[in-house]
Structure formats: structure tokens, C-alpha cells
PDB file of C-alpha atoms and ligand atoms in Angstrom:
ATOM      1  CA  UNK A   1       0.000   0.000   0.000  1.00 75.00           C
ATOM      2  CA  UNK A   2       1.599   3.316  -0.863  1.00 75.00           C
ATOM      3  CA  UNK A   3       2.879   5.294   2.022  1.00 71.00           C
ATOM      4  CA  UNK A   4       0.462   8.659   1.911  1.00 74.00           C
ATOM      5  CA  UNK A   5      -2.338   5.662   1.948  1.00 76.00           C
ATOM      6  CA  UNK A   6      -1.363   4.249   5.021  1.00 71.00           C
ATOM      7  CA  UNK A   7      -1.074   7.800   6.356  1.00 69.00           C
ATOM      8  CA  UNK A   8      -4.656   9.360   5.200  1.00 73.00           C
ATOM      9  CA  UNK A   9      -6.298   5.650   6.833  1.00 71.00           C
ATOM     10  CA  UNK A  10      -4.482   6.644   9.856  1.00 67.00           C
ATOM     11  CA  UNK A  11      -2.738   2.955  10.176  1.00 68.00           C
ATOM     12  CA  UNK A  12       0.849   5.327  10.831  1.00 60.00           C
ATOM     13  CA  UNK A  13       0.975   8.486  11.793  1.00 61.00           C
ATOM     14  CA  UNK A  14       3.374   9.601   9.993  1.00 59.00           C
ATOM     15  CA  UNK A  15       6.306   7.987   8.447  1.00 59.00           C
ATOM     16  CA  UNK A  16       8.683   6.455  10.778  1.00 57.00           C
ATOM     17  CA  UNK A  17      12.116   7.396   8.608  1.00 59.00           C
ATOM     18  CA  UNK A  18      10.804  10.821   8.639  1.00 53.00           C
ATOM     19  CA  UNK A  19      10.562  11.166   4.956  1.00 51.00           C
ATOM     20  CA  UNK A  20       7.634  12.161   4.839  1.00 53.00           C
ATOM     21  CA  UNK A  21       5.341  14.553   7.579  1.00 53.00           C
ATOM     22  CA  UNK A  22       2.025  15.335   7.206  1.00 51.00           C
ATOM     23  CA  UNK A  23       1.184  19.082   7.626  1.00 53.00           C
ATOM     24  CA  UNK A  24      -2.307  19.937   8.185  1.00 51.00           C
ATOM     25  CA  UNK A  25      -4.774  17.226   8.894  1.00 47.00           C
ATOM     26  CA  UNK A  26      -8.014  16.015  10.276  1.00 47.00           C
ATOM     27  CA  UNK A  27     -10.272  18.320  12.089  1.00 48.00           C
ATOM     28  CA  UNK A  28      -7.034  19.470  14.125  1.00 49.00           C
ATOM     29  CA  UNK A  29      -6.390  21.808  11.067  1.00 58.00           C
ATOM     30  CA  UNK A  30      -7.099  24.806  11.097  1.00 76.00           C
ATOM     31  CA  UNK A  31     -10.369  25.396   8.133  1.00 82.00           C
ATOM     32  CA  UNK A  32      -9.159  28.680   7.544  1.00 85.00           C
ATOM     33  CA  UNK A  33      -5.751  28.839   6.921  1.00 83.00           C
ATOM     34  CA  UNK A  34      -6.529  25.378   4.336  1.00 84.00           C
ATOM     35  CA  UNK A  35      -8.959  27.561   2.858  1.00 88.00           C
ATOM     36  CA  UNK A  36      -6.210  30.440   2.290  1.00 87.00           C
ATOM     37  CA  UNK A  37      -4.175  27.601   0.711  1.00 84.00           C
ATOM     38  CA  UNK A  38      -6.635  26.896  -1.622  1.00 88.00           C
ATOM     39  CA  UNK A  39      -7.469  30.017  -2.553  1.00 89.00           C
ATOM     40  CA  UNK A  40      -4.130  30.286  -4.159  1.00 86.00           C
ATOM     41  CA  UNK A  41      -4.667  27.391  -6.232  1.00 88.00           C
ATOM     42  CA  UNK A  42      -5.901  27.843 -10.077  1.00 88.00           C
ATOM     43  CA  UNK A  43      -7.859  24.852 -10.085  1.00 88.00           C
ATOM     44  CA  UNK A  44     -10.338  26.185  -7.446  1.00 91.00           C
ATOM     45  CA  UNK A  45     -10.532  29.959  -8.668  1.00 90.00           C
ATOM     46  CA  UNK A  46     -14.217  29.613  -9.723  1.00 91.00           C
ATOM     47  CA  UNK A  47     -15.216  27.959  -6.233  1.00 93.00           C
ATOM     48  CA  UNK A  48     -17.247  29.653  -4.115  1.00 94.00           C
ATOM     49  CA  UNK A  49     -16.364  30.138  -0.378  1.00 93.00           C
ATOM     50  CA  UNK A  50     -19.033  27.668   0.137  1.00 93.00           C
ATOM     51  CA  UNK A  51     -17.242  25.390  -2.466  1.00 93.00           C
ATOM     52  CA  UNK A  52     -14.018  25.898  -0.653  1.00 92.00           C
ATOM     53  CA  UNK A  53     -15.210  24.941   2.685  1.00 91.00           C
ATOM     54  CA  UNK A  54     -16.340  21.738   1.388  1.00 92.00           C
ATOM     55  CA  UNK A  55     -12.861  21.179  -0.123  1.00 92.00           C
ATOM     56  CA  UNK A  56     -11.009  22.058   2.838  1.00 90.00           C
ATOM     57  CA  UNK A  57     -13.103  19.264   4.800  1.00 90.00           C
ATOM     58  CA  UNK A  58     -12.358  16.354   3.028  1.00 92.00           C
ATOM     59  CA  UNK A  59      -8.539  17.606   1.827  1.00 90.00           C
ATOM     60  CA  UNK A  60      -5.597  16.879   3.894  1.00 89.00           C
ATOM     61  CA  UNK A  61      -2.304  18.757   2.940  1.00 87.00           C
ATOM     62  CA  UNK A  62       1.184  17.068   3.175  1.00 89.00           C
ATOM     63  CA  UNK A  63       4.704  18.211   2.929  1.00 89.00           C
ATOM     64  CA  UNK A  64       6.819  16.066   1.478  1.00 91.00           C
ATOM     65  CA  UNK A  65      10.851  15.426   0.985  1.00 91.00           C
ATOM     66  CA  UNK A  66      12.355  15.279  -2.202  1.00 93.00           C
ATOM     67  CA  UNK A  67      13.135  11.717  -3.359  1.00 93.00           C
ATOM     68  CA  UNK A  68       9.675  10.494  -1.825  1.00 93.00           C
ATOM     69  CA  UNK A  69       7.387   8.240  -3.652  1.00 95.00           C
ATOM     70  CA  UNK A  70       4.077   9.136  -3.998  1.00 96.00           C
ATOM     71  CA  UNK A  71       2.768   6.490  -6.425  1.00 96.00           C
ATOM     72  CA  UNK A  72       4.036   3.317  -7.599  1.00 96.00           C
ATOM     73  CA  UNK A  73       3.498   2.047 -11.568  1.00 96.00           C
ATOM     74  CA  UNK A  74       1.760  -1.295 -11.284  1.00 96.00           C
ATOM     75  CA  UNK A  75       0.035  -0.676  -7.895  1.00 96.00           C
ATOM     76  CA  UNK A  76      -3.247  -0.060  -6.516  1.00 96.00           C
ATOM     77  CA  UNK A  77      -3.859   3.615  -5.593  1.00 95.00           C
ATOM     78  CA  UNK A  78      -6.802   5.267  -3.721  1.00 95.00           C
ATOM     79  CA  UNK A  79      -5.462   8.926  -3.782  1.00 96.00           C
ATOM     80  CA  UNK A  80      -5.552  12.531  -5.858  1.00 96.00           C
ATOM     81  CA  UNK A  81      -3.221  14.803  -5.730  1.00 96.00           C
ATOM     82  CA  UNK A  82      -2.662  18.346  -6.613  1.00 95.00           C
ATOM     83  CA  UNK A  83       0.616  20.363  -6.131  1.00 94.00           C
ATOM     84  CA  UNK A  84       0.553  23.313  -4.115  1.00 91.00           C
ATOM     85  CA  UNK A  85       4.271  23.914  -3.802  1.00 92.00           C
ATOM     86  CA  UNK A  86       7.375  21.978  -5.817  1.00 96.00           C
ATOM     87  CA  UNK A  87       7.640  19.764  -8.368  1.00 98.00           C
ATOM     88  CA  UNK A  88       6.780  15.999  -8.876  1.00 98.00           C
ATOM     89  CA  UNK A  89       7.920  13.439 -11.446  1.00 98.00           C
ATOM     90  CA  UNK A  90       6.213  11.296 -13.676  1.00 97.00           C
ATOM     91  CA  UNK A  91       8.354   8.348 -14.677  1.00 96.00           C
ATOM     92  CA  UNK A  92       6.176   7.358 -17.318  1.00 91.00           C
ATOM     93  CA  UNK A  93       8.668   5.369 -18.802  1.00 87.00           C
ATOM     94  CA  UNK A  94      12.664   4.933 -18.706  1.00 87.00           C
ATOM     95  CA  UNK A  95      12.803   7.273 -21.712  1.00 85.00           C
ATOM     96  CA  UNK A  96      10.175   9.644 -20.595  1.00 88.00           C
ATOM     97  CA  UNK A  97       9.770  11.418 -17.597  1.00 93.00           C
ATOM     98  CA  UNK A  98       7.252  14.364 -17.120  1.00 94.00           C
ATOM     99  CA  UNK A  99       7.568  17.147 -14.560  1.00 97.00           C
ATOM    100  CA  UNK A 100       4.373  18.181 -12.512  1.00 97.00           C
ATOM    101  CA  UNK A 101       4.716  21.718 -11.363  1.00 96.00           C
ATOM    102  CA  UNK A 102       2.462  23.872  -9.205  1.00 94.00           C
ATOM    103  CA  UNK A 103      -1.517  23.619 -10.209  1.00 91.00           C
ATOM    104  CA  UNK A 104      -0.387  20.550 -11.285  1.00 94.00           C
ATOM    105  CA  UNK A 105      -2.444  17.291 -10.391  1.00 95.00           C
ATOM    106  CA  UNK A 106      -1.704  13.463 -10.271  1.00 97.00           C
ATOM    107  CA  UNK A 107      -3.513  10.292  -9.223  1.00 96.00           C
ATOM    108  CA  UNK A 108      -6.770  11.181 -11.135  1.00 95.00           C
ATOM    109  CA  UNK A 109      -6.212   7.753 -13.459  1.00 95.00           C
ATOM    110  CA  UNK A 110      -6.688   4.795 -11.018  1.00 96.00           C
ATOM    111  CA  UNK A 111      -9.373   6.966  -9.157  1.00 95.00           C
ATOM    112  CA  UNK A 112     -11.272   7.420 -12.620  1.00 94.00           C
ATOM    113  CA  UNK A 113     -10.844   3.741 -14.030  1.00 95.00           C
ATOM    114  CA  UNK A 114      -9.981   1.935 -10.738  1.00 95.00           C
ATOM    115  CA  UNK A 115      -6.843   0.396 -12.698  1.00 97.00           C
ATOM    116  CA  UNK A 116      -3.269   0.388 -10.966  1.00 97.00           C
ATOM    117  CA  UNK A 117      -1.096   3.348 -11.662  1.00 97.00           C
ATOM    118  CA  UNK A 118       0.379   4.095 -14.687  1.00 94.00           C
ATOM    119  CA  UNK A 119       3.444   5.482 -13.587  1.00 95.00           C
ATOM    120  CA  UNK A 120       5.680   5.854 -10.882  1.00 96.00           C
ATOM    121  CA  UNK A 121       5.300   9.587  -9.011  1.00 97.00           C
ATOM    122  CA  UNK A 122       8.492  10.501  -7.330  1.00 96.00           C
ATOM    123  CA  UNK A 123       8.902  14.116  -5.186  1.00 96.00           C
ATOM    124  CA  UNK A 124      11.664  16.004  -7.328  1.00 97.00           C
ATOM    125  CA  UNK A 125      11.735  18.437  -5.115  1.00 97.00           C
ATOM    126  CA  UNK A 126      10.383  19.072  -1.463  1.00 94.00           C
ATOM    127  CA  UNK A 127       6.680  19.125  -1.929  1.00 94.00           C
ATOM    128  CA  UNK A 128       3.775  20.753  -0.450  1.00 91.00           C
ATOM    129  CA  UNK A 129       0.631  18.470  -1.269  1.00 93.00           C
ATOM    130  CA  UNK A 130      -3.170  18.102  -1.283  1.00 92.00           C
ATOM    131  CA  UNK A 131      -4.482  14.853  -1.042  1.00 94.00           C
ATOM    132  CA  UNK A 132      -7.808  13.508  -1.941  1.00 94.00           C
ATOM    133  CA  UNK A 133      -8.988   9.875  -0.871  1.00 95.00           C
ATOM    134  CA  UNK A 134     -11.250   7.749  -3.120  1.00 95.00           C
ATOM    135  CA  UNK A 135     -13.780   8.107  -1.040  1.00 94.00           C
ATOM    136  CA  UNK A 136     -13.744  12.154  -1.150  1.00 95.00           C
ATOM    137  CA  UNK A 137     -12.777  11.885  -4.729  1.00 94.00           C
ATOM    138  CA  UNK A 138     -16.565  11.885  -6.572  1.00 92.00           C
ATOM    139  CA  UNK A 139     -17.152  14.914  -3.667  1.00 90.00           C
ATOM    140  CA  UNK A 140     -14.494  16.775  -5.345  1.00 92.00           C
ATOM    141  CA  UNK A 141     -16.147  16.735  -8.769  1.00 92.00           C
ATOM    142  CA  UNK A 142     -19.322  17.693  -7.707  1.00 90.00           C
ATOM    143  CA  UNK A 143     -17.994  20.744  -5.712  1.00 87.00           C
ATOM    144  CA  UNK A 144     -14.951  21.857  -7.906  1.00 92.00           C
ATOM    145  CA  UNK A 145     -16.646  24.022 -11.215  1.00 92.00           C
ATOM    146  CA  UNK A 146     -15.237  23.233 -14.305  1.00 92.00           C
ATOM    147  CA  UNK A 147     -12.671  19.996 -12.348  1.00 93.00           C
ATOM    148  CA  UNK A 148     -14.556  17.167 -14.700  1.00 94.00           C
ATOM    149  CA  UNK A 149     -13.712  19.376 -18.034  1.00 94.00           C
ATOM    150  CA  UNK A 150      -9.895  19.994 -16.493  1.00 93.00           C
ATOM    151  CA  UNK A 151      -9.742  15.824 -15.998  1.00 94.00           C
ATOM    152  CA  UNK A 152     -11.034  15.141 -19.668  1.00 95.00           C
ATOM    153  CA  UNK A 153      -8.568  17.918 -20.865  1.00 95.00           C
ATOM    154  CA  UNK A 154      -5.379  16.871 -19.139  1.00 93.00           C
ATOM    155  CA  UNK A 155      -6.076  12.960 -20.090  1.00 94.00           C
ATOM    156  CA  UNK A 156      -6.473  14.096 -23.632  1.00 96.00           C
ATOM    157  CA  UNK A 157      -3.388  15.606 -23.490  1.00 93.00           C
ATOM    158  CA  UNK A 158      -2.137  12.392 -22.099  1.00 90.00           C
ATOM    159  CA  UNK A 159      -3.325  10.275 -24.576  1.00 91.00           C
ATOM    160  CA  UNK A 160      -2.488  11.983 -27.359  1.00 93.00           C
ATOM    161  CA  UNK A 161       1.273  12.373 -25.888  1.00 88.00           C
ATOM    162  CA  UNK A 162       1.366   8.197 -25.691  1.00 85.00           C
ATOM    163  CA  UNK A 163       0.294   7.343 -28.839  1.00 89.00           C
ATOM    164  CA  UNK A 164       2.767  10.203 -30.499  1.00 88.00           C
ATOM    165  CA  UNK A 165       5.280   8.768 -28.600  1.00 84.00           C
ATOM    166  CA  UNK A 166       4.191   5.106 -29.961  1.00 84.00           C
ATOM    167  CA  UNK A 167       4.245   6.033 -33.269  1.00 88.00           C
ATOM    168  CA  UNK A 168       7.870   7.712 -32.434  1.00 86.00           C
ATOM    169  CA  UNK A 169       9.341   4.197 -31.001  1.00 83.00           C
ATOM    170  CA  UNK A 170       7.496   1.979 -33.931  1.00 86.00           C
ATOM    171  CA  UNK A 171       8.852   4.469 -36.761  1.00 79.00           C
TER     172      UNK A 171
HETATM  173  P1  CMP B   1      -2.377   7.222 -11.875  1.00 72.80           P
HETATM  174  O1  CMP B   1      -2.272   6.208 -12.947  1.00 72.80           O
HETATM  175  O2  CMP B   1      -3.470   7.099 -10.891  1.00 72.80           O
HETATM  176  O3  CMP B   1      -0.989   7.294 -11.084  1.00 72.80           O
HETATM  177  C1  CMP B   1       0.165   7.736 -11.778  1.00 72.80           C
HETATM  178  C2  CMP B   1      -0.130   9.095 -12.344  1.00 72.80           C
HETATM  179  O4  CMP B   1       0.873   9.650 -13.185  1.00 72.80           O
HETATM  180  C3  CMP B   1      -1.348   9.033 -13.287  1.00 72.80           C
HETATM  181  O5  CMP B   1      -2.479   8.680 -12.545  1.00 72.80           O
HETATM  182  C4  CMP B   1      -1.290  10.401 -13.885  1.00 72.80           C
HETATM  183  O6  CMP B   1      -1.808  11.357 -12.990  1.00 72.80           O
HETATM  184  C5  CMP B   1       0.220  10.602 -14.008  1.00 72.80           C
HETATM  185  N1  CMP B   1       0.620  10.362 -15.400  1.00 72.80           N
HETATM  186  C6  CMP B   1       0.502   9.241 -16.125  1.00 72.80           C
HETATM  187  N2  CMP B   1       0.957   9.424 -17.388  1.00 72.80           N
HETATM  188  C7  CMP B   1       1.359  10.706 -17.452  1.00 72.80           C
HETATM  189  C8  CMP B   1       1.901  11.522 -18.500  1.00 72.80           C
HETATM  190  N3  CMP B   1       2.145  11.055 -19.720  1.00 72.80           N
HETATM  191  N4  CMP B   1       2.169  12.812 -18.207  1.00 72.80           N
HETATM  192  C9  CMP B   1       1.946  13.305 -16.979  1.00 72.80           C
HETATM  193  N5  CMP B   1       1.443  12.579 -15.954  1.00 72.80           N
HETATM  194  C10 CMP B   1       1.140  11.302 -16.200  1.00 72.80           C
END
């Protein structure tokens, strides 16, 4: 199970080499200052402060070393995650490896499909995180404006980058 996983079920606290601490969590977290996070993010600029409340309830925000790994190609995964701070890397392949900056989301895939992951995410950088569980996930749609169209946009995007690079290896 990947390590933010066993964190967001609460089975460890945190992460016992210290790699990896959460920040703001649970309803010990202060609503307000989440909400002030999320205000700065471009994915939630058409939310409401209604909308945003709702967010900052089921979201839990991590920081995170560099060099952690957030997602594993070939495993199960029942998390979302948008950057707030930092850059991630998506080792799509050996050739190919995509940075995630700021904005930025990951994790959508095996939420969407309920497939494993298609990539390994590793922390480039130190990170500043939100996480969204499965279970909060379908919340998230319904109370972000315009998140579904983002999803649909970014995986077309995706797609289309696969198959060019496809057609690049077979010719
Ligand atoms: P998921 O498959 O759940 O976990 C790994 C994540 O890496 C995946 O969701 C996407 O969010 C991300 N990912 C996969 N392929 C790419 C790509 N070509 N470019 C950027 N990110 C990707």
C-alpha cells in the first residue's frame, strides 16, 4: 500500500524514517488557513467560499521530501493529488519522464478507471501536497466548477502524448 495511503487511513501516523510529515490534517487543522491555501490554487478559482469549505473538509495537505514516492506504476492507488508547492515526477517510462509543477495534479487515473497506476510519481523536489482519498474523490467533482472538463482535458493531453510517442518508437 503506498505510504500517503497508510497515512490518510491513519494505520501510521506519519512515516517512521521521517521522509515524509504530514502538515495539516483532520479536524485538528485549522479550516481557515486550508482555505487560504486553496485560494491560491488555479484549479479552485471559480469555487465559491461555500465550495471551498467543502474542499477544505475532506482535503488533507502534506509536505513532502524530495526523493519520496508518492505512487508506484503497477500498484493499486486510492489517492488525488494536486501540487501546491514543488515539483513531482512522472516516470512514465525509462525514456520519458514528465515534470508536474504547481496547479499541477496526479492520481486522477486509477481513481477514474480503478486500474493500478500508470506510472511511478516521485517528489523532485520538497513538496507541499493536497491529497484527496477515493472516497472524497466523486465529492471533489461535484464541488470543484469546471474539475470534470480539467480531468477530460489533461487525459487528452495524455493520450495523445502516448500514442505520439508510440508512433515515435514503432517508426
Ligand atoms: P495514476 O495512474 O493514478 O498514477 C500515476 C499518475 O501519473 C497518473 O495517474 C497520472 O496522474 C500521471 N501520469 C501518467 N501518465 C502521465 C503523462 N504522460 N504525463 C503526466 N502525468 C502522467
Amino acid at each position: 500500500m503506498e505510504l500517503i495511503s497508510r497515512m490518510m487511513d491513519g494505520s501510521i501516523p506519519y512515516d517512521p524514517e521521517g521522509r515524509l510529515e504530514p502538515v495539516l490534517s483532520g479536524p485538528g487543522a485549522k479550516q481557515e488557513d486550508k482555505i487560504e491555501r486553496l485560494k491560491e490554487v488555479s484549479l479552485f478559482e471559480a469555487c465559491s467560499q461555500r465550495q471551498l469549505r467543502g474542499v477544505a473538509r475532506i482535503a488533507r495537505v502534506f509536505d513532502v521530501a524530495a526523493g519520496t514516492l508518492l505512487t508506484r506504476a503497477g500498484e493499486p492507488g486510492d489517492e488525488f493529488f494536486l501540487i501546491i508547492d514543488g515539483t513531482a515526477r512522472a516516470e512514465v517510462s525509462v525514456q520519458k519522464h514528465v515534470l508536474l509543477h504547481p496547479g499541477e495534479f496526479f492520481g486522477e487515473m486509477s481513481l477514474l478507471d480503478g486500474g493500478p497506476r500508470s506510472a511511478t510519481v516521485v517528489a523532485d523536489t520538497p513538496l507541499r501536497l493536497l491529497v484527496i482519498s477515493r472516497r472524497h474523490f466523486a465529492v471533489l467533482l461535484k464541488d470543484v466548477p469546471g474539475l470534470t472538463e480539467t480531468l477530460l482535458v489533461t487525459l487528452s493531453r495524455r493520450v495523445r502524448q502516448a500514442e505520439d510517442r508510440a508512433e515515435r518508437l514503432r517508426g
